[in-house]
Coordinates of C-alpha atoms in Angstrom, one line a residue:
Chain T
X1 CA 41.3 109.9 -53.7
X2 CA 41.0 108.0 -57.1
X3 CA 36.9 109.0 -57.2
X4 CA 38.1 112.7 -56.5
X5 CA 40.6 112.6 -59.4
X6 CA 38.2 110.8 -62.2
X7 CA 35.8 113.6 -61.1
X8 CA 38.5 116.7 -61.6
X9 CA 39.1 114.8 -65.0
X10 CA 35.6 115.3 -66.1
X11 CA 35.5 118.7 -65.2
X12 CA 38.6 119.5 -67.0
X13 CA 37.4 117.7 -69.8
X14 CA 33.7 119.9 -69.5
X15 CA 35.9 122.9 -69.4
X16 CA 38.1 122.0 -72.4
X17 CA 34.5 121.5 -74.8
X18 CA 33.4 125.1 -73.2
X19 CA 37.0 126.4 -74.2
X20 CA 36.8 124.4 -77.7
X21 CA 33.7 126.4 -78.5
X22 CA 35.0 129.8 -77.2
X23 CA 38.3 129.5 -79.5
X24 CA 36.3 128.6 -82.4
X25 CA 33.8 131.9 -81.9
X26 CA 36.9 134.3 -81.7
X27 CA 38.7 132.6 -84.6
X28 CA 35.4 133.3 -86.4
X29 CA 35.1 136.4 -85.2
X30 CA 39.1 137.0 -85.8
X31 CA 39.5 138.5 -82.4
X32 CA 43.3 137.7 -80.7
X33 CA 42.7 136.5 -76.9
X34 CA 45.0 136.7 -74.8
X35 CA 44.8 135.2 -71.1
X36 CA 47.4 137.2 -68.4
X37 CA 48.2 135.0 -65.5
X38 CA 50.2 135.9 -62.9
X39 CA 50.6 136.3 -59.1
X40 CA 48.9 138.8 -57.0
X41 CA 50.4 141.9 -57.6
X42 CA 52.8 141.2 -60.5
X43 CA 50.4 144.3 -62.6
X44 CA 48.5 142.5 -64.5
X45 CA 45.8 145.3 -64.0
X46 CA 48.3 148.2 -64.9
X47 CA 49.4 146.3 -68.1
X48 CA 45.9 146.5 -69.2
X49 CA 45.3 149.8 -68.2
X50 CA 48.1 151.1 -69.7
X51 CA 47.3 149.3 -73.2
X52 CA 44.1 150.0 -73.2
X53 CA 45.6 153.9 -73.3
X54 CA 47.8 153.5 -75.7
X55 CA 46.1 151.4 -78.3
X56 CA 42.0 151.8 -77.5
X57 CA 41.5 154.3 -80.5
X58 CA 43.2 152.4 -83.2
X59 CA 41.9 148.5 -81.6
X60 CA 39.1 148.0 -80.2
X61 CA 39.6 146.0 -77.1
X62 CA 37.2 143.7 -74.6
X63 CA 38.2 142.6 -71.5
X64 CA 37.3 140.1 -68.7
X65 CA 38.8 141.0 -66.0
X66 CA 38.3 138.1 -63.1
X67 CA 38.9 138.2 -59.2
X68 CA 38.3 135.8 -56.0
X69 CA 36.3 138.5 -54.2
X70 CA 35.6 142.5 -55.6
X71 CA 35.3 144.1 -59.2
X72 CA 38.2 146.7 -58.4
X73 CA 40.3 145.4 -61.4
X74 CA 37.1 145.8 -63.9
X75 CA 36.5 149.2 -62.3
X76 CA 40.0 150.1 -62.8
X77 CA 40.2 149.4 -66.3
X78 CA 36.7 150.8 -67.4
X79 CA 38.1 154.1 -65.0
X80 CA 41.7 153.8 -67.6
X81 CA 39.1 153.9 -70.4
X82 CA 38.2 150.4 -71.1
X83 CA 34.8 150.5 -72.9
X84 CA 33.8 146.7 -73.3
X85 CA 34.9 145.0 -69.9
X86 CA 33.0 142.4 -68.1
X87 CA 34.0 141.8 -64.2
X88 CA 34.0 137.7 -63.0
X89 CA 34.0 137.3 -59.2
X90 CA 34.8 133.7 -58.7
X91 CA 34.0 133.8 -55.2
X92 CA 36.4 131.7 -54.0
X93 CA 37.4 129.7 -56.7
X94 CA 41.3 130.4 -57.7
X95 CA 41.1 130.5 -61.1
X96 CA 39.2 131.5 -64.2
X97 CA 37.2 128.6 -66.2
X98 CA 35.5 128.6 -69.8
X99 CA 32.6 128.4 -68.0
X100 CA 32.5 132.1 -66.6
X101 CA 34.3 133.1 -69.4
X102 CA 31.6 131.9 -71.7
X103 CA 29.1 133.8 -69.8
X104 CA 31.0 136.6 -69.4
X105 CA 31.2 137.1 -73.3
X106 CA 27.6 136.6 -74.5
X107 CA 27.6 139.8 -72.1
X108 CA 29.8 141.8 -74.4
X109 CA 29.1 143.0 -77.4
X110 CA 31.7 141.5 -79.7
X111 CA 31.2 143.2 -83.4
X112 CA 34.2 144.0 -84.7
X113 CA 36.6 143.7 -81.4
X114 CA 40.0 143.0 -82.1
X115 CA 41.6 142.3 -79.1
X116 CA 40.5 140.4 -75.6
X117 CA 42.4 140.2 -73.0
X118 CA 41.3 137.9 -70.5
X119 CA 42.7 138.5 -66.6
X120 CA 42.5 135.6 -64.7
X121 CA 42.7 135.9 -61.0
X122 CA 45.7 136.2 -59.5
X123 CA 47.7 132.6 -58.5
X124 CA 50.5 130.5 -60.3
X125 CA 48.7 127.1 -59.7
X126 CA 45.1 127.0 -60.5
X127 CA 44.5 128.7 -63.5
X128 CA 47.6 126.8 -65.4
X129 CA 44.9 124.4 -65.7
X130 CA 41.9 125.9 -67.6
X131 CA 41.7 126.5 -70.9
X132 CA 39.7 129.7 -71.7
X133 CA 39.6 129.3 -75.3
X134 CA 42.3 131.8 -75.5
X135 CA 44.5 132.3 -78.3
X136 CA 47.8 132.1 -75.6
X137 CA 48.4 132.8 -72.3
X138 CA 50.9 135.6 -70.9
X139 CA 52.8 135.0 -67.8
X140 CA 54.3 137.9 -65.5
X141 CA 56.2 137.9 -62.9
X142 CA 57.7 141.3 -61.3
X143 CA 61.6 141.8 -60.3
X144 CA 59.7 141.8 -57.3
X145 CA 59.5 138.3 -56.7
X146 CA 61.8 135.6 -56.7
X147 CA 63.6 135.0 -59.4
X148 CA 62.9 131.1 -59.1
X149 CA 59.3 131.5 -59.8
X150 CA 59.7 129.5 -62.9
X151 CA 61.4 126.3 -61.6
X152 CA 58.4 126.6 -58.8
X153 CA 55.7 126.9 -61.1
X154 CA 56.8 125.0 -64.1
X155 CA 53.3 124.1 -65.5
X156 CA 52.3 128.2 -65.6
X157 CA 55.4 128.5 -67.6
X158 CA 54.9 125.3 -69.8
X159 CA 51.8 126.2 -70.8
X160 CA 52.6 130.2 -71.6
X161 CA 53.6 131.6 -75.0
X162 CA 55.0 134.7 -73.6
X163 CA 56.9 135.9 -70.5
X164 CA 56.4 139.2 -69.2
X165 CA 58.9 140.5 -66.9
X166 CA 57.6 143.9 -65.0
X167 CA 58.2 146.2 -62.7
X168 CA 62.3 146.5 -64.1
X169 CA 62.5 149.8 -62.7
X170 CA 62.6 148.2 -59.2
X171 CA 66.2 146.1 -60.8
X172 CA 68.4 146.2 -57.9
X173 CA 66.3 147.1 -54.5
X174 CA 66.2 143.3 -54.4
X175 CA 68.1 139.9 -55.0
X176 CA 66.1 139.7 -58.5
X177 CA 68.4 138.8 -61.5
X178 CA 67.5 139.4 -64.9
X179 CA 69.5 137.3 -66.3
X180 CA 68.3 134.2 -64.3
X181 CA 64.8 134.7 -64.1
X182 CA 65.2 134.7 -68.4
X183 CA 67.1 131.4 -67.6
X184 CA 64.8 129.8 -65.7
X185 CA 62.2 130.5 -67.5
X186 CA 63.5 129.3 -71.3
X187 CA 64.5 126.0 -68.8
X188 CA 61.0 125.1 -68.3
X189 CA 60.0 126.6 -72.0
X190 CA 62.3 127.3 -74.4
X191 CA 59.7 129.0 -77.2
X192 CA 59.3 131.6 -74.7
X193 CA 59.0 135.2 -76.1
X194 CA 59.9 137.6 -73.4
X195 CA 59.2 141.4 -72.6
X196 CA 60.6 143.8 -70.3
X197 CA 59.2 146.3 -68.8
X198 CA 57.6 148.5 -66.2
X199 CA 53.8 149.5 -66.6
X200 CA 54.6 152.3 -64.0
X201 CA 57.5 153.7 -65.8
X202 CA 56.5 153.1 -69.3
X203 CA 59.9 151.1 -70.2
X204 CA 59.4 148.2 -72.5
X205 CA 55.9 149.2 -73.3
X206 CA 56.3 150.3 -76.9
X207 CA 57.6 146.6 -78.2
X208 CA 54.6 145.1 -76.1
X209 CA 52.2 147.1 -78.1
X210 CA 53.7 146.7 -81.1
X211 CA 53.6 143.1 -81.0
X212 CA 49.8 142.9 -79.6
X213 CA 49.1 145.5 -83.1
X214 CA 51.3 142.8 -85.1
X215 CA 49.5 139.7 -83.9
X216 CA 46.2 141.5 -84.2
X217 CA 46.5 142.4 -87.7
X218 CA 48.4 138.5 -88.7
X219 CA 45.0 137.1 -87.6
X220 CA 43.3 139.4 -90.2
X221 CA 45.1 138.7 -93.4
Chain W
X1 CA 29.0 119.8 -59.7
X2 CA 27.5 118.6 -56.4
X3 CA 29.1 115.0 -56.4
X4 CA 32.5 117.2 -56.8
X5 CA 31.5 119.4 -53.6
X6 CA 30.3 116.5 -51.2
X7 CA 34.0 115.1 -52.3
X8 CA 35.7 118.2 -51.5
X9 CA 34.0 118.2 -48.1
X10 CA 34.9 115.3 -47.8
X11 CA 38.6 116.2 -48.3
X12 CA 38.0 118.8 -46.3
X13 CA 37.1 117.0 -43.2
X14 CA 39.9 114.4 -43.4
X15 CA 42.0 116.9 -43.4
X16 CA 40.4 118.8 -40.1
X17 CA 40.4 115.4 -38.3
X18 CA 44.5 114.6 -39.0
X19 CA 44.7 118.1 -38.5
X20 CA 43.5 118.5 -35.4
X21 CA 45.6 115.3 -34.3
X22 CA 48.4 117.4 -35.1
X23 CA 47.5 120.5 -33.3
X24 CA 47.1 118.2 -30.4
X25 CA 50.4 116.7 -30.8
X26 CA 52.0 120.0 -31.1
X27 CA 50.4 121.3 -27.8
X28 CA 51.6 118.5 -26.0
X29 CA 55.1 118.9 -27.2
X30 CA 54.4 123.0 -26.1
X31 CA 55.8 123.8 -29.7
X32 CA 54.1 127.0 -30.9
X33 CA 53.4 126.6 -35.2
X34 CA 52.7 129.4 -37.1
X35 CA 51.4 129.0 -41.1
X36 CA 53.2 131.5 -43.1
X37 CA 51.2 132.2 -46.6
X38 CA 51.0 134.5 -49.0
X39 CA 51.2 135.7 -52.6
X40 CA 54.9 134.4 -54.4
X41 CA 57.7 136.5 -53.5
X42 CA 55.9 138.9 -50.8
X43 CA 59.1 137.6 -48.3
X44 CA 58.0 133.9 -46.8
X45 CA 61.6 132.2 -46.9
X46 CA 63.4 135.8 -46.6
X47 CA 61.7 136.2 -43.1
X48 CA 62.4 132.7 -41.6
X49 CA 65.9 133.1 -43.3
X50 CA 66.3 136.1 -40.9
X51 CA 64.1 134.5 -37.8
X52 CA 66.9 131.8 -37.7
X53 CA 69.3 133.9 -37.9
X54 CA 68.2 136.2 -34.6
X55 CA 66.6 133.4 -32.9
X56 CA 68.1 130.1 -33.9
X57 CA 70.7 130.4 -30.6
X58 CA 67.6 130.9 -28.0
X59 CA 64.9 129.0 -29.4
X60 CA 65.2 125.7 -31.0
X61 CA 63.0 126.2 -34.6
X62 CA 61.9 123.7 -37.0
X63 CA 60.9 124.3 -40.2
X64 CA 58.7 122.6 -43.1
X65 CA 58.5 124.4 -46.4
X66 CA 56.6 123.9 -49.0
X67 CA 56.6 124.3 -52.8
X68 CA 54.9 123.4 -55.7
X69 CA 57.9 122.0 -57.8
X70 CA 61.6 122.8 -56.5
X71 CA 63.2 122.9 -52.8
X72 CA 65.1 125.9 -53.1
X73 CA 63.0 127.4 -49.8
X74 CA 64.2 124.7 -47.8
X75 CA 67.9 125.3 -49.0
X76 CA 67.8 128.6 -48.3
X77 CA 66.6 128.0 -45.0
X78 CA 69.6 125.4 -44.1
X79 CA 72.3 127.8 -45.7
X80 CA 70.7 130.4 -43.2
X81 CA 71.2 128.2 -40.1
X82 CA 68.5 126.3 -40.2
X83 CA 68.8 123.0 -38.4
X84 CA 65.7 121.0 -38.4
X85 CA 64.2 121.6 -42.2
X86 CA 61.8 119.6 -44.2
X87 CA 61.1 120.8 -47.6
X88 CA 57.2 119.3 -48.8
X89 CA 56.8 119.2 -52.9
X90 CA 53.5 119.1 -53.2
X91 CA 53.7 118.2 -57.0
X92 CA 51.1 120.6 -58.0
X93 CA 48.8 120.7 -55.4
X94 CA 48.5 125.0 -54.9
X95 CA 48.2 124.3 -51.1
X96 CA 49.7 122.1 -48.3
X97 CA 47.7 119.7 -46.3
X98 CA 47.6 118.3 -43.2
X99 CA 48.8 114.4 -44.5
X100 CA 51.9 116.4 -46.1
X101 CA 52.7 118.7 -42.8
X102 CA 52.4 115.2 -40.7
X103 CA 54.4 113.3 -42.7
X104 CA 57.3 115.9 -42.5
X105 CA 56.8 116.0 -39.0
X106 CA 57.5 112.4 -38.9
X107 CA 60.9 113.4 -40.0
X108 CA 61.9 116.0 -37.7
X109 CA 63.5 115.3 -34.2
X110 CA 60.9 117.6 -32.4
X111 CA 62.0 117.0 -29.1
X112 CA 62.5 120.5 -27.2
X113 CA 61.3 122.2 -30.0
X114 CA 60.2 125.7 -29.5
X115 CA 58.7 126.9 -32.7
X116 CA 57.6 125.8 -35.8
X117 CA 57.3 127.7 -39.3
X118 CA 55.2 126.1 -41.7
X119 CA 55.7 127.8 -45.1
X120 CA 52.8 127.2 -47.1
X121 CA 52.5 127.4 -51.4
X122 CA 52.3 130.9 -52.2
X123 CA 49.3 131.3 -53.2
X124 CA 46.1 133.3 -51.7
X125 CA 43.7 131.0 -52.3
X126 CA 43.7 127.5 -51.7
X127 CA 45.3 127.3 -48.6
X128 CA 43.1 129.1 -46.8
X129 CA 41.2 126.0 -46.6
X130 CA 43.4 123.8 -44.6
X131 CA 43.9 123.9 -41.2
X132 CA 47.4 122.6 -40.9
X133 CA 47.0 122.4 -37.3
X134 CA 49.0 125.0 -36.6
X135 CA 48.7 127.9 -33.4
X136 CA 47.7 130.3 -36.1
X137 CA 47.9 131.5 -40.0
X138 CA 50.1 134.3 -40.7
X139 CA 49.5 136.2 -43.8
X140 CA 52.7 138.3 -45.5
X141 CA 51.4 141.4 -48.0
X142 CA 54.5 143.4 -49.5
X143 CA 53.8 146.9 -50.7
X144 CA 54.8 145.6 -54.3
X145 CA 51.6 144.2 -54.6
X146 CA 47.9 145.8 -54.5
X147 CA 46.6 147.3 -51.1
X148 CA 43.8 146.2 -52.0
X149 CA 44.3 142.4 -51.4
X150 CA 42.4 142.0 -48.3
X151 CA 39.5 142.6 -50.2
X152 CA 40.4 140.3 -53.3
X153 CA 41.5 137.7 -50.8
X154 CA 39.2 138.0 -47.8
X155 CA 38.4 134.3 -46.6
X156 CA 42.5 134.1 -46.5
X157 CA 42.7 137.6 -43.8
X158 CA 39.8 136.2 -42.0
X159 CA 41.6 132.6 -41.2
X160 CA 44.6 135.0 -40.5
X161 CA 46.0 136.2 -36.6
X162 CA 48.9 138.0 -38.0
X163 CA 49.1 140.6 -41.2
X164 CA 52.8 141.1 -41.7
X165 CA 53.2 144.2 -44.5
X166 CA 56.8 143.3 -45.9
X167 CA 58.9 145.6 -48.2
X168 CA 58.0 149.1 -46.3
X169 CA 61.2 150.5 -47.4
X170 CA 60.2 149.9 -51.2
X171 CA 57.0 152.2 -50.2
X172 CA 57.0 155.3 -52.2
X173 CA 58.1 153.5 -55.7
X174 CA 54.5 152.4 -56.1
X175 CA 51.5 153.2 -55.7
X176 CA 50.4 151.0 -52.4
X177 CA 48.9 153.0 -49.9
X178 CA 49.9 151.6 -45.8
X179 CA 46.9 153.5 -44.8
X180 CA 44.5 151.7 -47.1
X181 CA 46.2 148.1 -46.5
X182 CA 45.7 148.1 -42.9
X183 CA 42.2 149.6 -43.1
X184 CA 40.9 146.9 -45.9
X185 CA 42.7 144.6 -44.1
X186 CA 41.3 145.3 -40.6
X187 CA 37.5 145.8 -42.8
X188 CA 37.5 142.0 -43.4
X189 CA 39.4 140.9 -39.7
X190 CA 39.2 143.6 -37.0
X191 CA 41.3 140.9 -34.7
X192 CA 44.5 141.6 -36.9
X193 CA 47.7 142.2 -35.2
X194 CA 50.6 144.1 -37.5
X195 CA 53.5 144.3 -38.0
X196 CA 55.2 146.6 -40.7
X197 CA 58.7 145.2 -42.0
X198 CA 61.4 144.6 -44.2
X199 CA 63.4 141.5 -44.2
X200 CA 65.9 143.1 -46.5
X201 CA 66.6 146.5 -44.6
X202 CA 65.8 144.4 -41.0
X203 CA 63.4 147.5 -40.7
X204 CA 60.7 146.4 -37.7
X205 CA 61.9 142.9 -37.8
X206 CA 62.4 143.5 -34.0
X207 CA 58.9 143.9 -32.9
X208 CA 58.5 140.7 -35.2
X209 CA 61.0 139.2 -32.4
X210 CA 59.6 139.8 -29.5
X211 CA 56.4 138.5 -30.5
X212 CA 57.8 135.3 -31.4
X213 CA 60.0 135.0 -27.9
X214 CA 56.3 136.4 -26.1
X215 CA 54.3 133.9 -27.7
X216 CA 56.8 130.4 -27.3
X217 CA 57.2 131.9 -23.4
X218 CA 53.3 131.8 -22.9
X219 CA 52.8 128.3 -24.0
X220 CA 55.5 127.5 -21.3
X221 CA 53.8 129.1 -18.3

């Protein structure tokens, strides 16, 4: 097990040069990146559909949208109005890795995009462990779910700037509670920045945007 | 990259071998083992919370339950009823494996067993790859998430028996379509069986039942 772990290692450590270089061409290019991780389902697809709506005229937005098997999530979004998206199929690897994202870029045409948002596929394991050259990544879990998903997936929440907690229009048709999902979630990270809301309802959306316009324009001045 | 895959076969076929010794173990011992996996949250530990509950007087059930980081599944499952619960931390490992199930084992009393629930990572990905030597893999979607899964996920439906669609009495507050699950499940597995649920209303959980009763009586005969 020792040969398989030195060899993981130097894979990460391939994939951390690949994400080294991809930071340093968005910092360049002063685009924000922005890598959503999640579990299946959690709407990491309807979050970017829905920003895409509200802030494509005044941003101009690229997206990578990534999947195990299918291009429905890149279909979606380009369907929502997404104008510069790129679909990865993995094909049966669980996460995103510079790598694809790499490749997946020199296929876009960058000039004067503000904003990329990266969707990894979805799992709360794999993909805490790649570095895509992103500026942060975005957790979200749903009211859906458990609310222990934090204490279960610590290294997802370690390595996330921001916390998105969706689907709160579904509060109270199950166990889910608010309060101590928040909890266990600044217990594994306490620099967590939350957000509420629901992508379906449209609660919580405005302070999501107006924090992506705000980091946008900081990495400008 | 091709020293890493002749590893992973390697990996791989360990596994099958200790695997196997387990399924062979288990059929002695006329225990029938399900694997329960899934996305997080789509209702693993709520539906062996409730098994145990109906069926913990008539059949005698052990469970192992696995997690990433925390125990919390298998203390759910003893403050349900559960007797004969092992909880597996993998440590970060986004599936179990065979080495973890049999060690558990080890440390259950499985005499007169009737049933065993394995309750893998959730996660749709990895641990579609190990056999865990159990009877079969049965895969939980809830109608929170995409219907569309079975095609994201397809190697994990294939390996599947069972397709369990939890939460049907949260249908209607999103947009998951029953009609298109089953189909794009049944697209990638046309052996599926169904079943349509909801741990939290008890909706269909009977049909759930009596398959469970069927299936530990046929081993019997």
């Amino acid at each position: 097990m020792t040969e398989r772990v030195s060899i993981e290692k130097k894979v990460l450590s391939e994939n951390d040069q690949l994400a080294s270089a991809i930071r340093a061409d968005l910092a360049k290019r002063k685009i924000f990146a922005i890598n959503l991780v999640s579990s299946p389902g959690s709407g990491k697809t309807s979050l970017i559909e829905k920003t895409i709506g509200a802030l494509g005229k005044e941003l101009k937005i690229a997206v990578v949208a990534g999947d195990v098997q299918t291009e429905n999530d890149a279909n979606r979004i380009i369907k929502a109005g997404g104008k510069l998206v790129r679909p990865i199929v993995t094909g049966g690897a669980c996460h995103l890795d510079a790598k694809m994202v790499g490749k997946a870029l020199e296929q876009i045409e960058l000039d004067n995009v503000d904003l990329l948002i990266i969707e990894n596929v979805g799992n709360l394991v794999c993909p805490a462990s790649y570095d895509l050259g992103e500026a942060m990544k975005v957790v979200i879990m749903s009211t859906t779910e458990g609310d222990d998903k934090p204490l279960k997936y610590p290294a997802m929440y370690r390595r996330s700037s921001v916390a998105i907690i969706n689907k709160i229009d579904l509060l109270g048709t199950s166990d889910f509670d608010l309060t101590a999902a928040r909890g266990n979630a600044s217990k594994i990270n306490g620099d967590l920045k939350f957000f509420e809301m629901s992508t379906r309802s449209g609660t919580g959306l405005e302070a999501w945007y107006g924090w992506l316009r705000e980091s946008v324009s900081n990495l400008k001045k």
